[in-house]
XYZ file of C-alpha atoms in Angstrom:
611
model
C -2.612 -36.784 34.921
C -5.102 -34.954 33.082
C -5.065 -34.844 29.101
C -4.406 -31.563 29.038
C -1.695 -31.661 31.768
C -0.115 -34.713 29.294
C -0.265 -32.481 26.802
C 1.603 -29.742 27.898
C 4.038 -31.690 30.037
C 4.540 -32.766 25.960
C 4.947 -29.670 24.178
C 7.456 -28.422 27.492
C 9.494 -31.333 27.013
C 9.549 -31.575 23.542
C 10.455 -27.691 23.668
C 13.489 -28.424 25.692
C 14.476 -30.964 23.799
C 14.564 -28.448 20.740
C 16.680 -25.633 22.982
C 20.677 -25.654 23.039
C 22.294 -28.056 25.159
C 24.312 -26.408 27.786
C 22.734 -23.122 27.570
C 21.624 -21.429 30.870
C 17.695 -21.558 29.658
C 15.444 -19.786 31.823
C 11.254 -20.142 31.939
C 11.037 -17.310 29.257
C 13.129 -19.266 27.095
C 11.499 -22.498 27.605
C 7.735 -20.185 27.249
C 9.374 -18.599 23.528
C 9.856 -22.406 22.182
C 6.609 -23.692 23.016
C 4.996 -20.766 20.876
C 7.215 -21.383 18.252
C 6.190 -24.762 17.989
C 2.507 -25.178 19.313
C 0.811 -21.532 19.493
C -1.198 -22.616 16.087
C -2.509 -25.791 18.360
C -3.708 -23.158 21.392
C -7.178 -23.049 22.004
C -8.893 -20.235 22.430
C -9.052 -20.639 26.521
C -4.925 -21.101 26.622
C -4.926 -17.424 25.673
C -7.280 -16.015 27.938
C -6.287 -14.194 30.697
C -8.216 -15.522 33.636
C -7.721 -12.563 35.921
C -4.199 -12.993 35.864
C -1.612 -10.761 34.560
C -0.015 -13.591 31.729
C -2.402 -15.802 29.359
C -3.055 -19.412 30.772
C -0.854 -20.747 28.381
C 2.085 -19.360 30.578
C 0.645 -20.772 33.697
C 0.384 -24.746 32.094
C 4.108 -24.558 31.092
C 5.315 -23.394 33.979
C 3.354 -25.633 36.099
C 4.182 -28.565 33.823
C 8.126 -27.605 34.421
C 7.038 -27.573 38.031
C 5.881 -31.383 37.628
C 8.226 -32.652 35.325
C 11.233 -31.132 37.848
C 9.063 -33.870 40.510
C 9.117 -36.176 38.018
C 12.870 -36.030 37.789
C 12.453 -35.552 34.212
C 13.902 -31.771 34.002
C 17.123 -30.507 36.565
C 17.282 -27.056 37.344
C 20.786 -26.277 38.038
C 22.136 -23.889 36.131
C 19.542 -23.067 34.007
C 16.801 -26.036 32.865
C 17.756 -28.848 30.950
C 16.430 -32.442 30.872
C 17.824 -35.289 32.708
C 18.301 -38.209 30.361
C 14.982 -39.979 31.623
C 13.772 -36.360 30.057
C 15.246 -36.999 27.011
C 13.947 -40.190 26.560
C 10.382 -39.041 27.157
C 11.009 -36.208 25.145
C 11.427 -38.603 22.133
C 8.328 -39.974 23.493
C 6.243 -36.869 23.903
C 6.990 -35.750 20.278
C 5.662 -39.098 18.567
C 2.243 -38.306 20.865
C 2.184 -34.954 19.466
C 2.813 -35.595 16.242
C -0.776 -37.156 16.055
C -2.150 -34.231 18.015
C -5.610 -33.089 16.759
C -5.598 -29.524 16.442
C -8.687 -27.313 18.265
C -11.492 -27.081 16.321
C -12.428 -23.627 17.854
C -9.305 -21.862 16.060
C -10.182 -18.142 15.919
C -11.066 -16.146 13.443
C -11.629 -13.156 12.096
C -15.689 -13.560 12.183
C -17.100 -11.229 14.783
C -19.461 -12.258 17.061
C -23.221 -10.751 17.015
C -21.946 -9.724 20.780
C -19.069 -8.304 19.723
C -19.799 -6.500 17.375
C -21.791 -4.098 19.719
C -18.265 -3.577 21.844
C -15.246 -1.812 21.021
C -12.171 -3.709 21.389
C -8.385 -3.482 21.471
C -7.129 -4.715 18.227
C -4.744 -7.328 17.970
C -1.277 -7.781 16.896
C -2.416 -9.560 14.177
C -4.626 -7.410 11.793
C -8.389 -8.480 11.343
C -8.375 -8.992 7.672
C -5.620 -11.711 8.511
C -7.609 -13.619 10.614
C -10.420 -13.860 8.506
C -10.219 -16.595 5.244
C -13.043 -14.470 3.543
C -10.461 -11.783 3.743
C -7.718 -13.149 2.488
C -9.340 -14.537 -0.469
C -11.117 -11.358 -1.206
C -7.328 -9.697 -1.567
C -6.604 -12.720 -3.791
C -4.428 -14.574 -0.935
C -4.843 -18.159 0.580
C -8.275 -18.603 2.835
C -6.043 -21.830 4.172
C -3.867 -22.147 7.643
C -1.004 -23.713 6.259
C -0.415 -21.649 2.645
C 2.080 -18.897 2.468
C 0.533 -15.448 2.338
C 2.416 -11.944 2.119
C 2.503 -9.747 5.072
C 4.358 -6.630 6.310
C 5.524 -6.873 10.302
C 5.647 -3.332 11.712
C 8.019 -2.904 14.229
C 7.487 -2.238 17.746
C 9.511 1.384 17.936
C 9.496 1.451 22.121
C 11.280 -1.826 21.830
C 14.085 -1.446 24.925
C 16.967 -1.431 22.353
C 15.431 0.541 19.235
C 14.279 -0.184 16.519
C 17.548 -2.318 15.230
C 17.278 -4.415 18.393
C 13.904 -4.879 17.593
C 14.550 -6.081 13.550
C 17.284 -8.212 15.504
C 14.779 -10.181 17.784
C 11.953 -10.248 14.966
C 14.766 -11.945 12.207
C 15.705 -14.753 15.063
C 12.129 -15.484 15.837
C 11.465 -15.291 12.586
C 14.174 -17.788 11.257
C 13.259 -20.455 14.182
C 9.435 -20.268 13.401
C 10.112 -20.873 9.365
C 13.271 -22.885 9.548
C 14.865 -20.630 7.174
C 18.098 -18.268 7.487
C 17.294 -16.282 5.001
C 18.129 -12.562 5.590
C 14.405 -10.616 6.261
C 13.469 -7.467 3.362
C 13.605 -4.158 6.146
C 11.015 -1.591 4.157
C 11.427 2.013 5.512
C 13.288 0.633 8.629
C 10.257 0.610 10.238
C 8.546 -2.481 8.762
C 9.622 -6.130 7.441
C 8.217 -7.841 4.416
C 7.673 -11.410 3.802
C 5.691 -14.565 3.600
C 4.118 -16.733 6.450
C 1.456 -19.099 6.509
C -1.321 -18.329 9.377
C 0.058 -21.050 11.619
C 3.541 -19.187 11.135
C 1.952 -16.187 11.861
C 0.323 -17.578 15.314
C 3.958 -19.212 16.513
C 5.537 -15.390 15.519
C 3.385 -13.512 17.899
C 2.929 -15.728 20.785
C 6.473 -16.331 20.636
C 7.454 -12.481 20.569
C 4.521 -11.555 22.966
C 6.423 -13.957 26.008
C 7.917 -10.683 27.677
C 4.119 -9.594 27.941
C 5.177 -6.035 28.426
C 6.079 -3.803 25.412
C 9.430 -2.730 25.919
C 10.046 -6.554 25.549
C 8.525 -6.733 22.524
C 9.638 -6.715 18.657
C 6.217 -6.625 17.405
C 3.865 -4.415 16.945
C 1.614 -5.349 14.149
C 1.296 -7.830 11.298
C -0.804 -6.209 8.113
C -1.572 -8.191 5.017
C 0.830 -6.789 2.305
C -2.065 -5.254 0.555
C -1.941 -6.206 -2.933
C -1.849 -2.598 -5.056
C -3.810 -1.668 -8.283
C -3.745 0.770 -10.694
C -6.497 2.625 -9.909
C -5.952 15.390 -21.509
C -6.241 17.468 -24.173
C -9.991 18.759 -23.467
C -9.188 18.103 -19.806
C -6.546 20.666 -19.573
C -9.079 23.630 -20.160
C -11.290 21.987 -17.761
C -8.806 23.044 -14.977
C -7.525 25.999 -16.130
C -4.142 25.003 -16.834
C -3.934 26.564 -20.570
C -4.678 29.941 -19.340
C -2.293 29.211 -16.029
C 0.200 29.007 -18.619
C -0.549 31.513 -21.038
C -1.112 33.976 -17.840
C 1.475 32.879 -15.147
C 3.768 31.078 -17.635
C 2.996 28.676 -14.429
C 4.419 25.700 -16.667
C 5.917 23.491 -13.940
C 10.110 24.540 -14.609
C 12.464 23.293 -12.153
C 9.826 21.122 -10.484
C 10.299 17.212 -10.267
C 7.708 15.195 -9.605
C 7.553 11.124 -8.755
C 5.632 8.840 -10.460
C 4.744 6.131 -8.220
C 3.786 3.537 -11.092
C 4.569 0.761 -13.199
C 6.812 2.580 -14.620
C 7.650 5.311 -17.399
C 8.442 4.377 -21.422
C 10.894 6.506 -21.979
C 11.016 6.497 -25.574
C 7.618 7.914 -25.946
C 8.622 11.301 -27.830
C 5.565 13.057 -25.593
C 8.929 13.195 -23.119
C 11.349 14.229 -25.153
C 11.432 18.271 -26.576
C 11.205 19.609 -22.737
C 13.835 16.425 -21.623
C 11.017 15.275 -18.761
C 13.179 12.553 -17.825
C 16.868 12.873 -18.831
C 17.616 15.824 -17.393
C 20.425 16.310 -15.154
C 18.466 16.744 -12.320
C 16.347 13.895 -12.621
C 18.964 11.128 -14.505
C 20.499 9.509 -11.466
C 16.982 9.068 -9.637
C 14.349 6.763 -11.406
C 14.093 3.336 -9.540
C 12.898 0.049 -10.085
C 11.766 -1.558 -6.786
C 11.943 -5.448 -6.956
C 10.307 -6.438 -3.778
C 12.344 -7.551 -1.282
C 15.555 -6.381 -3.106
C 17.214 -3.164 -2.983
C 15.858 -0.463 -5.458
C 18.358 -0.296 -8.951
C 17.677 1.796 -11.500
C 17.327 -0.583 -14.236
C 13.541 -1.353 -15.494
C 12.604 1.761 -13.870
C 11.732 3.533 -17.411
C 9.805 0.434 -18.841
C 6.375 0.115 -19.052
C 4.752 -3.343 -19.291
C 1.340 -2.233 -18.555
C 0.923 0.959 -20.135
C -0.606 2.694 -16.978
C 2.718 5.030 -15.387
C 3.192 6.154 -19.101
C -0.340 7.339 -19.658
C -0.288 9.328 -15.975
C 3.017 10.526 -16.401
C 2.231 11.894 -19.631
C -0.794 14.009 -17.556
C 1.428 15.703 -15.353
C 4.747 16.810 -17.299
C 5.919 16.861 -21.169
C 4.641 18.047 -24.258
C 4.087 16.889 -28.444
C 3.851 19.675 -29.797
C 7.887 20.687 -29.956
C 8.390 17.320 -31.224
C 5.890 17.911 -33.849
C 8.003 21.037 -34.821
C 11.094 19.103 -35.593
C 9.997 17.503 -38.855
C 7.500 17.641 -41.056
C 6.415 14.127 -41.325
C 5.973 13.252 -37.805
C 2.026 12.991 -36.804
C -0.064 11.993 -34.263
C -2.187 8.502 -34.095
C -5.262 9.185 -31.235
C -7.601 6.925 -30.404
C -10.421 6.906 -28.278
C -12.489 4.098 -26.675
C -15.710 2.985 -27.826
C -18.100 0.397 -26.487
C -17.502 -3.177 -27.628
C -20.678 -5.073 -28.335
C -18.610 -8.695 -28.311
C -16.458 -7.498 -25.565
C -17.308 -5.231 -22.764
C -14.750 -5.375 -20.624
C -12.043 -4.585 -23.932
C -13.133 -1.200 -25.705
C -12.848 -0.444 -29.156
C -9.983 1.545 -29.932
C -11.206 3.700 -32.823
C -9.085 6.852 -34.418
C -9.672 10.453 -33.403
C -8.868 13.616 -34.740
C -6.311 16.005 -32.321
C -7.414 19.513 -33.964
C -4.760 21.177 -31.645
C -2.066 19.396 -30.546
C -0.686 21.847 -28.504
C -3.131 20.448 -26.084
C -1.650 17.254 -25.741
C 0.490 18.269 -23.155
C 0.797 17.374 -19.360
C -0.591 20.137 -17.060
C 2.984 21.087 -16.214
C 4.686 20.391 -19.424
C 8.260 21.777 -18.485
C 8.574 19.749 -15.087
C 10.772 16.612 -14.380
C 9.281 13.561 -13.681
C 10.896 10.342 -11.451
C 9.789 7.221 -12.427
C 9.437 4.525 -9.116
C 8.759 1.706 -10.342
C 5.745 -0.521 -8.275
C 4.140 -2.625 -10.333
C 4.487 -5.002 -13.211
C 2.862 -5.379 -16.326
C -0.470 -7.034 -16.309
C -0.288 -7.769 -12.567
C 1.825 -9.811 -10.133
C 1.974 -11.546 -6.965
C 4.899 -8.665 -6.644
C 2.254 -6.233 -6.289
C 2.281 -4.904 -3.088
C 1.909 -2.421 -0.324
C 5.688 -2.993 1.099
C 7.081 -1.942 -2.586
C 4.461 1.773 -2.424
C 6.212 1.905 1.136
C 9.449 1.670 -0.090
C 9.030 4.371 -2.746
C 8.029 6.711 -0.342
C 11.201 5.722 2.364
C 13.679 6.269 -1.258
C 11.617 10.077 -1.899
C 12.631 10.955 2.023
C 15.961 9.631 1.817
C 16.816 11.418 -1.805
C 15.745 14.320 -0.369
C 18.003 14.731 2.686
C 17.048 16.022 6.279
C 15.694 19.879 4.762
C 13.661 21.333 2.344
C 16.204 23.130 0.567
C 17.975 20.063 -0.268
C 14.923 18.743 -1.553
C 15.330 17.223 -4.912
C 11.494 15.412 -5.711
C 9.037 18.317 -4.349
C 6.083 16.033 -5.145
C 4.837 12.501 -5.548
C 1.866 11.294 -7.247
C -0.163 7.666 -6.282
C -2.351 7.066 -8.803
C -2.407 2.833 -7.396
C -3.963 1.519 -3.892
C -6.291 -0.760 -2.047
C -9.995 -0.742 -1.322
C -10.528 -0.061 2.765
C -12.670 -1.750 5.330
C -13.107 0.159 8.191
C -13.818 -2.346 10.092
C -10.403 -3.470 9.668
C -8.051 -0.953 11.607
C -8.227 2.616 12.111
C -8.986 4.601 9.142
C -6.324 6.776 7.891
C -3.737 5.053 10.419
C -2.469 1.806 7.998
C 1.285 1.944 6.986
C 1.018 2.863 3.861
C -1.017 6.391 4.904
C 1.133 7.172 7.409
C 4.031 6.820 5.154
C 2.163 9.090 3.690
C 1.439 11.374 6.451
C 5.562 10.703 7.290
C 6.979 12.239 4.042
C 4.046 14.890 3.723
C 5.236 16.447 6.562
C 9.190 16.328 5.469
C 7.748 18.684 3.112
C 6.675 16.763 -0.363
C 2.900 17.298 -1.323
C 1.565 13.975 -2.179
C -1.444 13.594 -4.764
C -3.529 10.684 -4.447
C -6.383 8.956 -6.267
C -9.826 8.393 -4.436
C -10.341 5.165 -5.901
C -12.787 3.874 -8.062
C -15.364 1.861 -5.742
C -17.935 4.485 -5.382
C -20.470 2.087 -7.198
C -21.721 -1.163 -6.690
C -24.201 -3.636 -6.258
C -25.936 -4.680 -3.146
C -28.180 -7.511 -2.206
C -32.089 -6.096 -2.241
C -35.717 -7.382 -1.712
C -38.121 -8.049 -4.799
C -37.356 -5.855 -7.678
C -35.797 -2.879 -6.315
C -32.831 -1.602 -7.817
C -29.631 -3.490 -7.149
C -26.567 -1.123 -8.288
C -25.920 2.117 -6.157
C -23.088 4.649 -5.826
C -21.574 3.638 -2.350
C -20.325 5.958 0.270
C -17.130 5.661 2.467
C -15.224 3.831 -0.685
C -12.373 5.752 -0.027
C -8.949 3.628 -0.951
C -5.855 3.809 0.982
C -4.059 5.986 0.683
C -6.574 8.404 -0.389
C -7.658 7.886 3.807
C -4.329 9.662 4.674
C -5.081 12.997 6.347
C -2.155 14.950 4.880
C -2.883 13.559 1.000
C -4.680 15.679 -1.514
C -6.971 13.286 -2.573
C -8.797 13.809 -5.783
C -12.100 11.990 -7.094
C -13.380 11.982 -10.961
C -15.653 14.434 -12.735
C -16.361 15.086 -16.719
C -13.236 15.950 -18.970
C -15.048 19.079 -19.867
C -18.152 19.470 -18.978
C -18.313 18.889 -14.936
C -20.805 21.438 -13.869
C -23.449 19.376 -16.399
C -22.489 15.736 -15.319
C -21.259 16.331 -11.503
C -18.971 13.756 -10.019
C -18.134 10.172 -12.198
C -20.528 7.675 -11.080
C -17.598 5.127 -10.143
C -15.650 7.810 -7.955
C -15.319 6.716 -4.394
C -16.901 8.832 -2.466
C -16.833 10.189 1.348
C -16.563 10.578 4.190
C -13.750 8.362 5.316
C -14.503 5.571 7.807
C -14.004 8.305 10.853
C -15.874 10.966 9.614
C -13.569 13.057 7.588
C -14.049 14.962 4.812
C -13.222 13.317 1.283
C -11.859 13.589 -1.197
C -10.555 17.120 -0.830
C -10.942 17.885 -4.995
C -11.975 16.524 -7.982
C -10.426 16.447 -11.163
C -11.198 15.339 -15.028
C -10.971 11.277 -14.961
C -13.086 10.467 -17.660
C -11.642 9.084 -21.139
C -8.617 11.330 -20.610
C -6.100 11.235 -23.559
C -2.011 11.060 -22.742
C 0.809 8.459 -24.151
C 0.663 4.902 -25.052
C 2.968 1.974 -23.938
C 3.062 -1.252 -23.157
C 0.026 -3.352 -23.410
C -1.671 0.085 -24.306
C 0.035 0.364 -27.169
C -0.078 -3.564 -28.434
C -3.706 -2.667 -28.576
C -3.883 0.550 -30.347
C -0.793 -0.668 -33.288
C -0.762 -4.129 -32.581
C 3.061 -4.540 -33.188
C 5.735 -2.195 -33.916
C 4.833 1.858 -33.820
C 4.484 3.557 -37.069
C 7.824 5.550 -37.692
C 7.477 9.330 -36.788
C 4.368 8.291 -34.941
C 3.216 9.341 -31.252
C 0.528 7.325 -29.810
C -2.288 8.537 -27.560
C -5.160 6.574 -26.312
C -7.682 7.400 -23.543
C -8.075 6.141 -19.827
C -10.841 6.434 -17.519
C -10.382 6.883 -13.509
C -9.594 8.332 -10.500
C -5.982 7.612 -11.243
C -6.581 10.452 -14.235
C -7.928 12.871 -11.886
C -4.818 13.044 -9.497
C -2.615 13.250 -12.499
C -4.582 17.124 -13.339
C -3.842 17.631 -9.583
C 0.079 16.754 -9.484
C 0.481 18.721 -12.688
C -1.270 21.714 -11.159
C 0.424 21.637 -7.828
C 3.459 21.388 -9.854
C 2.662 24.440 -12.243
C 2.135 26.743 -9.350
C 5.278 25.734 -7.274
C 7.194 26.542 -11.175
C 5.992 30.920 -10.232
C 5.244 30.375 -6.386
C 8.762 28.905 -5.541
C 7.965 30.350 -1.590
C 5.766 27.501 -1.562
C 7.990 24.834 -2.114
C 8.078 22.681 1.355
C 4.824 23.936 2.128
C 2.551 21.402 1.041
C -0.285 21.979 3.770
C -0.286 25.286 2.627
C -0.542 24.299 -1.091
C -3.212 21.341 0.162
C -5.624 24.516 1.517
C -4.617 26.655 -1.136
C -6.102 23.990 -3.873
C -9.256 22.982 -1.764
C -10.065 26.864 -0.812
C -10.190 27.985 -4.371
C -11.671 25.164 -5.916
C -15.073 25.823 -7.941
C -18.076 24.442 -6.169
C -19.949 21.816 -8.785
C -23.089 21.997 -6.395
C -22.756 18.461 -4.908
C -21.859 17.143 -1.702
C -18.612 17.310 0.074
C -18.388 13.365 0.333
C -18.888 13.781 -3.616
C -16.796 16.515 -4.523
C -14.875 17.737 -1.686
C -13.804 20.952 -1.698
C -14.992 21.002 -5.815
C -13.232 21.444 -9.073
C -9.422 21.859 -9.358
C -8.905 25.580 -11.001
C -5.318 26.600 -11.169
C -6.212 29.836 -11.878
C -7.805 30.693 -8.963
C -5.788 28.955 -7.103
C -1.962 31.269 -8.272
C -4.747 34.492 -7.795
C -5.221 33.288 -4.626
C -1.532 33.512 -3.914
C-alpha cells in the first residue's frame, strides 16, 4: 500500500468512525465527513479534476472504501459501517493522522505569471480570502488557523430554497466548528460569521460533495469587508438656498436614512423642524449589533461624531432654535493645520455671519438613523451590518411604493475595491444596493476617498499621484448615485478634490455620476467631535459646529437635494432612476473628465427646472 493509499484508507476510516452508528450512511455521506475533517490537508492535485467529472479526492475515498470493504474492515449492508476490526484500526488511523504533515503547496490567493494572462471561473471562496496579503491589508489574520469574519451567500437554486439551503449551510457549519450555536441570517440571502481558513476549506469541500448546484448550499464566501467612514458656504454652491427660496423645495414629508454611526439626538441643529421625533420617523431608527437582531436602542448615539455631522448636511436647521431665546449662540470651528500634529487639526473658532445657512440642504425632511458603526472603530465594523440596514429599509417599506415610508438612504461609509477581486459592481453589498434601488428608494453614495496615492518610481520622479479606478463599494453599484468631492464654493476654480476617487469603475463604467462640495464642510458636533472642539461638557445654550473633509460630505449635498426636490416633485417619489438621470443630466459641467467629475456639479436648480 502506497502512502497515499494509507493515507486515505485513514482519513475514510477515521471519517466513519466520526458518523452515527446505525445510520444508513451512503458514499456521499462518508465523502461530506472527510471534507469536514481533512479538506485543509488536500493538496492541490486531490482537487483537480483529471478529466473526470468529480475531483480526485472523490475517487481515493471511494476506492479506499472499495479496499477497506476487501480488507474486511468496512460491511456494506445496510448502509456502511465498520466492522469491529474497523474500529480498531480506526483508533489506529487517527493517532497516524494526528502527526500528519500538512502539504506544503496549500493554495493561495497569489496568481501565477501564467495565469494571470487567462480568465478564469472564480471560486467559491473569494480571492481576497485566499490571499494572507489580503487579509492583512483589511486588518484580518494572514494565518490558516485564526478566526476571520466572513459573509456566506447562499446558493438561491438550492433544490429546496433558500431555507433548505440556510438549513444544510447551519449543519455543515456546526460539524466543521464544533459549535451549535444558532448562525446570524443577514437579508435572508447571506450568513455572517467567523471561520478560520482551514474552517473555511472543510465548509466548501464539504458542501461542494453533491458536485452539481441544485445540491449545493453555497454559493460564495466574501470577507465581511470591514466598513469606514468615508455646509453653510456649501449650500450656495449647489443651489439649494435659491431651491428653497424659489421652489420652497425644502425636503417636507421626505424621510431619509442615515446609514451611520449613528445620530446625537440632542444636538438642537435637529430640533425646531423635529428631524427625528416626528411621528413618522419615531418608531424607525435602529441600532444594528452584528449578529443580533436590530433594537432601537443606541440608534440616536453618536460615539464617533461622523452620522451627526452628515445627518446634519441633509435635514434640520439652527436658525429656529436661535429664535427661541436670546442667549443661545453658536460655537464654529474650523480646522487648521497642526504643525506638532498632522494627522489631528487645529480646531480654531470661526465666525457664522448668517446662520440661516447652517442648515441641511433639506432642512424640513425626516431623517432615520441605522446605526453601523461604533465609535472610534470596531472589529463590529462590517459589511454584513451595511447589508442588514438595507434588508430593514425594504422590509419597513412594504411590497409598494405607496407604502413606502424611507424614500431615500444615504452611505456615506464603504470599502476600497480591487478589481481583481470579483466582478466590479456585483459584491453583496452593491447589489443590495442595486436590490432596494429598484424597490424604489434612491440611494446616495460616497465615491471614496482613494483617488491619491503613492506609487513605487525610478530615480527621482515624483512618487504621489491621483489614482484612477479608486472607486469604493458601494459607490461600484450601477443603480447608486455616486458623488465625488469638489471645492465648498469655489469648484469651477479648484476642479475635483485631489483625494476623490476617481473613474471609471473596474469594467469600464462611468463614475462617479456627480460631484458635490466635500471640502471642510461645516454641520453638528458629537461624540469624539465634540470632546475635541469643548473638551468636556457643552456650553449651555450652545450649538456646536465643526468642519469635515470627504467624499462622505459630498453625498450628504446629494441626499439633501434629492430629498428637496421629491418635497415639490412628489410624482417622483419611487422613481429613483428617473431622479438618478434627472441629477446627472442637469448637472453643471466643471470642464474635467467624466472619471473626475461625472456628469459635473450637483445644481438643484436646474435640476426642479428640468422637471
Amino acid at each position: 500500500m502506497t502512502t497515499q493509499t494509507s493515507v486515505w484508507s485513514d482519513r475514510t476510516l477515521v471519517a466513519l468512525a466520526n458518523l452515527p452508528a446505525g445510520s444508513d450512511l451512503s458514499v456521499p455521506d462518508v465523502l461530506e465527513e472527510v471534507a469536514i475533517q481533512f479538506a485543509d490537508r488536500f493538496a492541490p492535485a486531490d482537487r483537480d479534476y483529471g478529466g473526470s467529472d468529480k475531483p480526485r479526492w472523490h475517487h481515493r475515498v471511494t476506492d479506499a472504501l472499495t479496499a477497506l470493504q476487501a480488507d474486511g474492515l468496512v460491511a456494506k449492508e445496510d448502509g456502511l459501517k465498520l466492522t469491529p476490526d474497523g474500529q480498531r484500526s480506526a483508533n489506529a488511523a487517527r493517532t497516524r493522522l494526528d502527526t500528519e504533515t500538512p502539504p506544503d503547496s496549500a493554495p493561495t490567493g497569489k496568481t501565477h505569471p501564467a495565469a494571470a494572462r487567462q480568465f478564469i471561473v472564480a471560486g467559491v471562496i473569494a480571492p481576497p480570502l485566499r490571499d494572507p496579503d489580503s487579509r492583512k491589508r483589511m486588518g484580518m489574520s494572514g494565518g490558516e488557523d485564526k478566526p476571520i469574519p466572513v459573509m456566506v451567500e447562499l446558493n438561491l437554486q438550492y433544490r429546496g430554497g433558500t431555507a433548505a439551503a440556510f438549513a444544510r449551510l447551519a449543519g455543515l457549519w456546526a460539524r466543521v466548528t464544533d459549535q451549535d450555536e444558532p448562525l446570524a441570517r443577514i437579508a435572508g440571502q447571506y450568513v455572517a460569521g467567523e471561520l478560520t481558513m482551514h474552517q473555511i476549506e472543510r465548509l466548501v469541500a464539504a458542501d461542494a460533495v453533491p458536485i452539481r448546484w441544485a445540491g449545493r448550499s453555497i454559493h460564495h464566501v466574501w470577507p465581511d469587508f470591514p466598513v469606514q467612514q468615508h455646509i453653510d458656504a456649501s449650500c450656495v454652491t449647489i443651489k439649494a438656498d435659491a431651491a428653497r427660496k424659489t421652489f420652497d423645495a425644502d425636503g417636507a414629508g421626505i424621510v431619509w436614512a442615515v446609514v451611520d454611526s449613528g445620530i446625537a439626538a440632542e444636538h438642537p441643529h435637529f430640533e425646531a423642524y423635529h428631524t427625528l421625533d416626528d411621528e413618522r420617523v419615531r418608531d424607525l431608527h435602529r441600532f444594528f449589533p452584528g449578529k443580533a437582531p436590530p433594537i432601537p436602542e443606541g440608534a440616536l448615539v453618536d460615539a464617533s461624531g461622523h452620522g451627526t455631522h452628515v445627518a446634519g448636511i441633509i435635514a434640520g436647521a439652527i436658525a429656529p432654535w436661535l429664535a427661541g431665546k436670546p442667549e443661545r449662540r453658536v460655537y464654529a470651528t474650523e480646522s487648521r493645520y497642526n504643525v506638532e500634529n498632522p494627522g489631528q487639526p487645529l480646531r480654531a473658532p470661526r465666525a457664522v455671519d448668517d446662520p440661516t445657512q447652517l442648515a441641511g440642504m433639506a432642512p424640513r425632511a425626516q431623517l432615520v438613523s441605522l446605526k453601523v458603526l461604533s465609535g472610534g472603530g470596531s472589529l463590529q465594523d462590517r459589511v454584513h451590518r451595511v447589508i442588514q440596514a438595507l434588508a430593514y429599509v425594504r422590509e419597513v417599506n412594504g411590497d409598494s411604493t405607496d407604502s413606502m415610508r424611507i424614500h431615500g438612504v444615504n452611505l456615506s461609509v464603504g470599502y476600497e475595491f480591487d478589481p481583481q477581486w470579483f466582478a466590479c459592481g456585483r459584491s453583496p453589498l452593491c447589489q443590495e444596493v442595486n436590490k432596494l434601488v429598484k424597490t424604489g428608494v434612491v440611494v446616495v453614495v460616497a465615491a471614496g476617498n482613494s483617488g491619491y496615492g503613492t506609487l513605487s518610481v525610478a530615480l527621482t520622479a515624483p512618487t504621489k499621484f491621483g489614482l484612477g479606478m479608486t472607486i469604493n463599494d458601494p459607490g461600484n453599484s450601477a443603480l447608486a448615485i455616486t458623488v465625488g468631492s469638489t471645492h465648498r464654493n469655489a469648484p469651477h476654480a479648484y476642479g475635483v478634490s485631489y483625494f476623490s476617487s476617481k473613474g471609471p469603475t473596474g469594467d469600464g463604467r462611468t463614475k462617479p455620476d456627480l460631484v458635490a462640495p466635500g471640502e471642510r464642510i461645516t454641520s453638528c458636533a458629537a461624540g469624539e467631535n465634540l470632546t475635541a472642539v469643548v473638551g468636556g461638557e457643552v456650553p449651555p445654550d450652545t450649538a456646536v459646529y465643526v468642519e469635515d473633509t470627504g467624499t462622505s460630505m459630498a453625498a450628504l449635498h446629494v441626499s439633501g437635494a434629492v430629498a428637496a426636490l421629491l418635497s415639490v416633485r412628489r410624482e417622483f417619489i419611487g422613481q429613483p432612476e428617473d431622479i438618478k438621470q434627472v441629477f446627472v443630466d442637469s448637472a453643471t459641467d466643471l470642464g474635467r473628465g467624466k472619471e473626475f467629475q461625472g456628469g459635473g456639479l450637483l445644481d438643484l436648480m436646474r435640476a426642479l427646472q428640468k422637471i
